[in-house]
């Protein structure tokens, strides 16, 4: 009985504290919902947006953020052929070895290599970023509530800090970051990256494309999964129709 009382008291204390805890966790406004081609049961990725997003990642984000779970060959899903993938990989230099003399050596990356990380290890990454670790982006849309909407919101949510907020050097104010303080300075500017397909060269469009790309990276089999789901539902409908016909036929003569 005593145990029960303890449990209830504990529960009440947690309940009473929960608004305070939510406040401590930072009251960021909800990321505004964007119109994504991959939303909904029939949604698919937009290859042109994925390709532009890869460009944004490679030209801007890759300076600080790794994508350790991606291989260059995975880019086939974005509509690139073997030659194009080889050319993209070859723009990066990776360390391989040891060779016959026991030495490590450098060579151009190949399609079978993982995406090259900007830093050798987390300590180096932190040292280069005022002590803040740029998280690996391979799974970021799964790791953050709001997914693609959140990534888009962070990239477009930089603002002047309100007067009561004191920013330390290396801190920036972002409307959508939980707690509003973020170590990453706004990474995007209008006209920063040249798009060849005529898409708008705006922070908003860059943010949408890179969030689209990061969603694909975190969930490359989404389209297969949706297709399978639709097939299963069609099969179940057909099966139900057949069973209904069988039932009618079986019971047709019974009155
Ligand atoms: C100059 C380095 C740098 C560049 C360039 C950069 N970032 Fe960051 N980013 C960081 C650092 C450092 C953090 C950690 C911030 C923190 O913890 O306060 C971060 C955090 C993030 C986060 C996580 C925020 C959270 O919820 O914790 C996302 C998402 C992100 N970056 C996306 C991007 C994207 C997309 C790009 C390219 C458009 C980009 N970043 C470019 C340094 C960078």
mmCIF file of C-alpha atoms and ligand atoms in Angstrom:
data_model
loop_
_atom_site.group_PDB
_atom_site.id
_atom_site.type_symbol
_atom_site.label_atom_id
_atom_site.label_comp_id
_atom_site.label_asym_id
_atom_site.label_seq_id
_atom_site.Cartn_x
_atom_site.Cartn_y
_atom_site.Cartn_z
ATOM 1 C CA UNK A 1 0.000 0.000 0.000
ATOM 2 C CA UNK A 2 2.844 2.324 0.926
ATOM 3 C CA UNK A 3 4.440 1.613 -2.429
ATOM 4 C CA UNK A 4 1.274 2.646 -4.127
ATOM 5 C CA UNK A 5 1.227 5.972 -2.251
ATOM 6 C CA UNK A 6 4.831 6.606 -3.226
ATOM 7 C CA UNK A 7 4.050 5.887 -6.823
ATOM 8 C CA UNK A 8 1.079 8.270 -6.807
ATOM 9 C CA UNK A 9 3.064 11.011 -5.085
ATOM 10 C CA UNK A 10 5.905 10.579 -7.589
ATOM 11 C CA UNK A 11 3.430 10.788 -10.433
ATOM 12 C CA UNK A 12 1.862 13.979 -9.043
ATOM 13 C CA UNK A 13 5.261 15.622 -8.610
ATOM 14 C CA UNK A 14 6.184 14.820 -12.216
ATOM 15 C CA UNK A 15 2.828 16.155 -13.359
ATOM 16 C CA UNK A 16 3.319 19.386 -11.424
ATOM 17 C CA UNK A 17 6.824 19.845 -12.798
ATOM 18 C CA UNK A 18 6.083 19.022 -16.410
ATOM 19 C CA UNK A 19 5.365 22.593 -17.552
ATOM 20 C CA UNK A 20 8.657 23.673 -15.976
ATOM 21 C CA UNK A 21 10.481 20.824 -17.680
ATOM 22 C CA UNK A 22 8.941 21.677 -21.014
ATOM 23 C CA UNK A 23 10.067 25.258 -20.511
ATOM 24 C CA UNK A 24 13.614 24.164 -19.633
ATOM 25 C CA UNK A 25 13.700 22.075 -22.802
ATOM 26 C CA UNK A 26 13.053 25.293 -24.759
ATOM 27 C CA UNK A 27 9.756 26.432 -26.172
ATOM 28 C CA UNK A 28 10.452 26.543 -29.885
ATOM 29 C CA UNK A 29 7.451 27.185 -32.119
ATOM 30 C CA UNK A 30 6.351 24.271 -34.257
ATOM 31 C CA UNK A 31 8.170 24.068 -37.616
ATOM 32 C CA UNK A 32 5.750 25.284 -40.316
ATOM 33 C CA UNK A 33 4.594 22.455 -42.580
ATOM 34 C CA UNK A 34 5.911 22.603 -46.129
ATOM 35 C CA UNK A 35 4.399 21.045 -49.215
ATOM 36 C CA UNK A 36 6.601 17.967 -49.857
ATOM 37 C CA UNK A 37 6.226 15.687 -52.886
ATOM 38 C CA UNK A 38 7.048 12.718 -50.630
ATOM 39 C CA UNK A 39 4.163 13.290 -48.194
ATOM 40 C CA UNK A 40 1.139 11.000 -48.112
ATOM 41 C CA UNK A 41 0.622 7.358 -49.096
ATOM 42 C CA UNK A 42 1.363 7.997 -52.800
ATOM 43 C CA UNK A 43 4.153 10.536 -52.276
ATOM 44 C CA UNK A 44 7.454 10.131 -54.135
ATOM 45 C CA UNK A 45 10.775 11.930 -54.093
ATOM 46 C CA UNK A 46 11.348 14.684 -56.643
ATOM 47 C CA UNK A 47 14.646 13.788 -58.337
ATOM 48 C CA UNK A 48 15.354 17.337 -59.506
ATOM 49 C CA UNK A 49 14.978 18.603 -55.937
ATOM 50 C CA UNK A 50 17.168 15.743 -54.637
ATOM 51 C CA UNK A 51 19.903 16.673 -57.099
ATOM 52 C CA UNK A 52 19.726 20.337 -56.114
ATOM 53 C CA UNK A 53 19.750 19.310 -52.434
ATOM 54 C CA UNK A 54 22.874 17.221 -52.983
ATOM 55 C CA UNK A 55 24.490 20.288 -54.536
ATOM 56 C CA UNK A 56 23.569 22.411 -51.497
ATOM 57 C CA UNK A 57 24.920 19.739 -49.164
ATOM 58 C CA UNK A 58 28.179 19.379 -51.111
ATOM 59 C CA UNK A 59 28.788 23.097 -51.562
ATOM 60 C CA UNK A 60 27.744 24.318 -48.118
ATOM 61 C CA UNK A 61 26.893 21.794 -45.401
ATOM 62 C CA UNK A 62 29.688 19.295 -46.167
ATOM 63 C CA UNK A 63 32.256 21.801 -44.906
ATOM 64 C CA UNK A 64 31.067 20.980 -41.372
ATOM 65 C CA UNK A 65 28.610 18.051 -41.447
ATOM 66 C CA UNK A 66 29.434 14.431 -42.297
ATOM 67 C CA UNK A 67 26.957 11.984 -43.865
ATOM 68 C CA UNK A 68 28.609 8.790 -42.774
ATOM 69 C CA UNK A 69 25.879 6.392 -43.825
ATOM 70 C CA UNK A 70 25.898 7.365 -47.504
ATOM 71 C CA UNK A 71 28.001 5.787 -50.250
ATOM 72 C CA UNK A 72 28.628 7.623 -53.513
ATOM 73 C CA UNK A 73 26.986 4.716 -55.375
ATOM 74 C CA UNK A 74 23.734 5.456 -53.486
ATOM 75 C CA UNK A 75 23.417 8.555 -55.697
ATOM 76 C CA UNK A 76 22.058 6.316 -58.457
ATOM 77 C CA UNK A 77 18.680 6.816 -56.751
ATOM 78 C CA UNK A 78 18.902 10.542 -57.590
ATOM 79 C CA UNK A 79 18.991 9.719 -61.309
ATOM 80 C CA UNK A 80 22.765 9.841 -61.912
ATOM 81 C CA UNK A 81 24.439 7.258 -64.147
ATOM 82 C CA UNK A 82 27.642 5.395 -63.357
ATOM 83 C CA UNK A 83 29.892 7.899 -65.112
ATOM 84 C CA UNK A 84 28.357 10.860 -63.293
ATOM 85 C CA UNK A 85 28.702 9.101 -59.937
ATOM 86 C CA UNK A 86 32.343 8.270 -60.667
ATOM 87 C CA UNK A 87 32.977 11.911 -61.506
ATOM 88 C CA UNK A 88 31.290 13.143 -58.302
ATOM 89 C CA UNK A 89 33.245 10.655 -56.151
ATOM 90 C CA UNK A 90 36.532 11.533 -57.852
ATOM 91 C CA UNK A 91 36.214 15.139 -56.670
ATOM 92 C CA UNK A 92 37.034 13.895 -53.149
ATOM 93 C CA UNK A 93 40.307 12.496 -51.855
ATOM 94 C CA UNK A 94 40.242 9.644 -49.347
ATOM 95 C CA UNK A 95 42.938 7.866 -47.366
ATOM 96 C CA UNK A 96 43.452 4.211 -48.257
ATOM 97 C CA UNK A 97 46.015 1.585 -47.410
ATOM 98 C CA UNK A 98 48.240 0.317 -46.067
ATOM 99 C CA UNK A 99 50.140 -0.331 -49.331
ATOM 100 C CA UNK A 100 52.871 -2.967 -49.723
ATOM 101 C CA UNK A 101 55.319 -0.730 -47.831
ATOM 102 C CA UNK A 102 52.831 -0.413 -44.957
ATOM 103 C CA UNK A 103 52.103 3.246 -45.748
ATOM 104 C CA UNK A 104 48.666 4.850 -45.924
ATOM 105 C CA UNK A 105 48.112 6.767 -49.154
ATOM 106 C CA UNK A 106 45.615 9.146 -50.687
ATOM 107 C CA UNK A 107 43.525 8.456 -53.764
ATOM 108 C CA UNK A 108 40.408 9.861 -55.439
ATOM 109 C CA UNK A 109 37.184 8.446 -53.944
ATOM 110 C CA UNK A 110 35.289 5.725 -55.839
ATOM 111 C CA UNK A 111 31.539 4.958 -56.005
ATOM 112 C CA UNK A 112 32.077 2.183 -53.406
ATOM 113 C CA UNK A 113 33.458 4.692 -50.844
ATOM 114 C CA UNK A 114 31.428 6.318 -48.104
ATOM 115 C CA UNK A 115 30.815 10.061 -48.313
ATOM 116 C CA UNK A 116 33.967 11.809 -47.213
ATOM 117 C CA UNK A 117 33.693 13.370 -43.734
ATOM 118 C CA UNK A 118 34.959 16.921 -43.269
ATOM 119 C CA UNK A 119 36.801 16.089 -40.035
ATOM 120 C CA UNK A 120 38.953 13.153 -38.938
ATOM 121 C CA UNK A 121 37.089 12.755 -35.621
ATOM 122 C CA UNK A 122 34.613 14.457 -33.275
ATOM 123 C CA UNK A 123 37.305 16.317 -31.328
ATOM 124 C CA UNK A 124 38.602 17.925 -34.500
ATOM 125 C CA UNK A 125 35.025 18.762 -35.555
ATOM 126 C CA UNK A 126 34.349 20.461 -32.215
ATOM 127 C CA UNK A 127 37.655 22.288 -32.191
ATOM 128 C CA UNK A 128 36.822 23.787 -35.591
ATOM 129 C CA UNK A 129 33.328 24.880 -34.439
ATOM 130 C CA UNK A 130 33.887 26.717 -31.131
ATOM 131 C CA UNK A 131 33.323 23.512 -29.184
ATOM 132 C CA UNK A 132 29.947 22.661 -30.811
ATOM 133 C CA UNK A 133 29.660 19.374 -32.683
ATOM 134 C CA UNK A 134 28.005 19.569 -36.098
ATOM 135 C CA UNK A 135 25.830 16.417 -36.027
ATOM 136 C CA UNK A 136 26.119 13.810 -38.787
ATOM 137 C CA UNK A 137 23.255 14.537 -41.196
ATOM 138 C CA UNK A 138 22.625 10.991 -42.527
ATOM 139 C CA UNK A 139 19.655 10.429 -40.208
ATOM 140 C CA UNK A 140 18.868 13.962 -39.043
ATOM 141 C CA UNK A 141 15.318 14.037 -40.468
ATOM 142 C CA UNK A 142 14.559 10.914 -38.394
ATOM 143 C CA UNK A 143 16.370 12.189 -35.317
ATOM 144 C CA UNK A 144 14.483 15.484 -35.012
ATOM 145 C CA UNK A 145 10.780 15.982 -34.423
ATOM 146 C CA UNK A 146 9.314 17.550 -37.556
ATOM 147 C CA UNK A 147 11.849 15.915 -39.920
ATOM 148 C CA UNK A 148 12.169 17.831 -43.201
ATOM 149 C CA UNK A 149 9.944 20.661 -41.895
ATOM 150 C CA UNK A 150 12.308 21.099 -38.945
ATOM 151 C CA UNK A 151 15.461 21.169 -41.094
ATOM 152 C CA UNK A 152 13.838 23.727 -43.414
ATOM 153 C CA UNK A 153 12.676 25.760 -40.403
ATOM 154 C CA UNK A 154 16.141 25.816 -38.803
ATOM 155 C CA UNK A 155 17.793 26.947 -42.045
ATOM 156 C CA UNK A 156 15.254 29.750 -42.549
ATOM 157 C CA UNK A 157 14.634 30.602 -38.874
ATOM 158 C CA UNK A 158 17.571 32.921 -38.075
ATOM 159 C CA UNK A 159 16.595 36.233 -36.511
ATOM 160 C CA UNK A 160 17.964 39.172 -34.541
ATOM 161 C CA UNK A 161 17.960 38.082 -30.897
ATOM 162 C CA UNK A 162 15.251 39.841 -28.822
ATOM 163 C CA UNK A 163 16.595 42.428 -26.378
ATOM 164 C CA UNK A 164 16.368 40.248 -23.252
ATOM 165 C CA UNK A 165 18.556 37.553 -24.857
ATOM 166 C CA UNK A 166 22.305 37.945 -24.433
ATOM 167 C CA UNK A 167 24.249 36.027 -27.102
ATOM 168 C CA UNK A 168 27.772 34.860 -26.332
ATOM 169 C CA UNK A 169 30.378 34.835 -29.110
ATOM 170 C CA UNK A 170 29.659 31.891 -31.421
ATOM 171 C CA UNK A 171 25.964 31.809 -30.511
ATOM 172 C CA UNK A 172 23.159 32.659 -32.892
ATOM 173 C CA UNK A 173 19.441 33.187 -32.421
ATOM 174 C CA UNK A 174 17.068 30.842 -34.241
ATOM 175 C CA UNK A 175 13.296 30.908 -33.903
ATOM 176 C CA UNK A 176 12.933 27.136 -34.335
ATOM 177 C CA UNK A 177 15.908 25.788 -32.366
ATOM 178 C CA UNK A 178 14.742 24.392 -29.009
ATOM 179 C CA UNK A 179 15.991 27.059 -26.556
ATOM 180 C CA UNK A 180 16.581 29.403 -29.547
ATOM 181 C CA UNK A 181 20.379 29.424 -29.174
ATOM 182 C CA UNK A 182 22.313 27.601 -31.894
ATOM 183 C CA UNK A 183 26.050 27.373 -32.478
ATOM 184 C CA UNK A 184 25.670 27.089 -36.273
ATOM 185 C CA UNK A 185 25.683 30.501 -37.950
ATOM 186 C CA UNK A 186 23.105 30.880 -40.717
ATOM 187 C CA UNK A 187 24.748 28.791 -43.469
ATOM 188 C CA UNK A 188 22.687 29.966 -46.468
ATOM 189 C CA UNK A 189 22.353 33.233 -48.415
ATOM 190 C CA UNK A 190 20.311 34.101 -51.495
ATOM 191 C CA UNK A 191 22.206 33.468 -54.766
ATOM 192 C CA UNK A 192 24.927 31.512 -52.967
ATOM 193 C CA UNK A 193 24.585 28.401 -55.133
ATOM 194 C CA UNK A 194 24.008 28.464 -58.884
ATOM 195 C CA UNK A 195 21.077 26.287 -59.995
ATOM 196 C CA UNK A 196 21.190 25.202 -63.635
ATOM 197 C CA UNK A 197 17.504 24.263 -63.906
ATOM 198 C CA UNK A 198 16.148 27.764 -63.304
ATOM 199 C CA UNK A 199 14.829 27.057 -59.787
ATOM 200 C CA UNK A 200 14.800 30.114 -57.508
ATOM 201 C CA UNK A 201 18.205 30.761 -55.922
ATOM 202 C CA UNK A 202 16.785 31.678 -52.535
ATOM 203 C CA UNK A 203 17.479 30.571 -48.975
ATOM 204 C CA UNK A 204 13.951 29.144 -48.877
ATOM 205 C CA UNK A 205 14.472 27.012 -51.999
ATOM 206 C CA UNK A 206 17.968 25.888 -50.924
ATOM 207 C CA UNK A 207 16.543 24.881 -47.532
ATOM 208 C CA UNK A 208 13.683 22.952 -49.153
ATOM 209 C CA UNK A 209 16.009 21.111 -51.532
ATOM 210 C CA UNK A 210 18.561 20.158 -48.905
ATOM 211 C CA UNK A 211 15.797 19.018 -46.505
ATOM 212 C CA UNK A 212 14.335 16.924 -49.367
ATOM 213 C CA UNK A 213 17.766 15.389 -49.968
ATOM 214 C CA UNK A 214 18.305 14.688 -46.257
ATOM 215 C CA UNK A 215 14.871 13.011 -46.047
ATOM 216 C CA UNK A 216 15.841 10.684 -48.898
ATOM 217 C CA UNK A 217 19.205 9.939 -47.245
ATOM 218 C CA UNK A 218 17.483 8.950 -43.994
ATOM 219 C CA UNK A 219 14.764 6.927 -45.738
ATOM 220 C CA UNK A 220 15.959 5.780 -49.176
ATOM 221 C CA UNK A 221 13.461 2.887 -49.413
ATOM 222 C CA UNK A 222 10.343 4.945 -48.679
ATOM 223 C CA UNK A 223 9.001 4.643 -52.240
ATOM 224 C CA UNK A 224 9.409 0.834 -52.259
ATOM 225 C CA UNK A 225 7.689 0.628 -48.917
ATOM 226 C CA UNK A 226 4.708 2.666 -50.086
ATOM 227 C CA UNK A 227 4.420 0.638 -53.297
ATOM 228 C CA UNK A 228 4.404 -2.599 -51.296
ATOM 229 C CA UNK A 229 1.774 -1.204 -48.940
ATOM 230 C CA UNK A 230 -0.491 -0.273 -51.855
ATOM 231 C CA UNK A 231 -0.056 -3.745 -53.421
ATOM 232 C CA UNK A 232 -0.929 -5.400 -50.113
ATOM 233 C CA UNK A 233 -4.090 -3.308 -49.803
ATOM 234 C CA UNK A 234 -5.123 -4.077 -53.407
ATOM 235 C CA UNK A 235 -4.515 -7.777 -52.783
ATOM 236 C CA UNK A 236 -6.601 -7.733 -49.610
ATOM 237 C CA UNK A 237 -9.458 -5.964 -51.425
ATOM 238 C CA UNK A 238 -9.385 -8.516 -54.277
ATOM 239 C CA UNK A 239 -9.192 -11.349 -51.762
ATOM 240 C CA UNK A 240 -12.185 -9.982 -49.839
ATOM 241 C CA UNK A 241 -14.194 -9.762 -53.096
ATOM 242 C CA UNK A 242 -13.363 -13.392 -53.958
ATOM 243 C CA UNK A 243 -14.305 -14.598 -50.478
ATOM 244 C CA UNK A 244 -17.576 -12.705 -50.684
ATOM 245 C CA UNK A 245 -18.383 -14.374 -54.024
ATOM 246 C CA UNK A 246 -17.500 -17.796 -52.561
ATOM 247 C CA UNK A 247 -19.701 -17.172 -49.557
ATOM 248 C CA UNK A 248 -22.669 -16.202 -51.736
ATOM 249 C CA UNK A 249 -22.236 -19.234 -53.935
ATOM 250 C CA UNK A 250 -21.847 -21.621 -50.992
ATOM 251 C CA UNK A 251 -24.958 -20.391 -49.240
ATOM 252 C CA UNK A 252 -27.022 -19.730 -52.381
ATOM 253 C CA UNK A 253 -29.259 -22.823 -51.941
ATOM 254 C CA UNK A 254 -29.723 -22.608 -48.191
ATOM 255 C CA UNK A 255 -32.976 -20.951 -47.186
HETATM 256 C C1 LIG B 1 30.467 26.294 -40.504
HETATM 257 C C2 LIG B 1 29.977 25.014 -40.099
HETATM 258 C C3 LIG B 1 28.560 24.606 -40.482
HETATM 259 C C4 LIG B 1 27.953 24.655 -41.725
HETATM 260 C C5 LIG B 1 28.526 25.181 -43.029
HETATM 261 C C6 LIG B 1 26.649 24.071 -41.554
HETATM 262 N N1 LIG B 1 26.461 23.705 -40.243
HETATM 263 FE FE1 LIG B 1 24.799 22.819 -39.461
HETATM 264 N N2 LIG B 1 25.629 22.861 -37.617
HETATM 265 C C7 LIG B 1 26.910 23.287 -37.317
HETATM 266 C C8 LIG B 1 27.119 23.168 -35.900
HETATM 267 C C9 LIG B 1 28.401 23.550 -35.156
HETATM 268 C C10 LIG B 1 25.918 22.650 -35.340
HETATM 269 C C11 LIG B 1 25.606 22.372 -33.873
HETATM 270 C C12 LIG B 1 24.764 23.513 -33.360
HETATM 271 C C13 LIG B 1 24.431 23.439 -31.917
HETATM 272 O O1 LIG B 1 24.490 22.362 -31.342
HETATM 273 O O2 LIG B 1 24.102 24.514 -31.346
HETATM 274 C C14 LIG B 1 25.008 22.460 -36.461
HETATM 275 C C15 LIG B 1 23.715 21.977 -36.337
HETATM 276 C C16 LIG B 1 22.889 21.664 -37.397
HETATM 277 C C17 LIG B 1 21.607 21.007 -37.289
HETATM 278 C C18 LIG B 1 20.985 20.490 -36.010
HETATM 279 C C19 LIG B 1 20.203 21.462 -35.211
HETATM 280 C C20 LIG B 1 19.663 20.696 -34.017
HETATM 281 O O3 LIG B 1 18.479 20.466 -33.956
HETATM 282 O O4 LIG B 1 20.476 20.265 -33.181
HETATM 283 C C21 LIG B 1 21.107 20.870 -38.550
HETATM 284 C C22 LIG B 1 19.787 20.251 -38.954
HETATM 285 C C23 LIG B 1 22.073 21.430 -39.438
HETATM 286 N N3 LIG B 1 23.149 21.914 -38.718
HETATM 287 C C24 LIG B 1 21.933 21.454 -40.799
HETATM 288 C C25 LIG B 1 22.828 22.063 -41.666
HETATM 289 C C26 LIG B 1 22.625 22.138 -43.092
HETATM 290 C C27 LIG B 1 21.469 21.496 -43.849
HETATM 291 C C28 LIG B 1 23.674 22.833 -43.592
HETATM 292 C C29 LIG B 1 23.897 23.242 -45.031
HETATM 293 C C30 LIG B 1 22.880 24.045 -45.653
HETATM 294 C C31 LIG B 1 24.533 23.199 -42.478
HETATM 295 N N4 LIG B 1 23.986 22.709 -41.322
HETATM 296 C C32 LIG B 1 25.727 23.915 -42.582
HETATM 297 C C33 LIG B 1 27.831 23.774 -38.217
HETATM 298 C C34 LIG B 1 27.602 24.003 -39.565
#
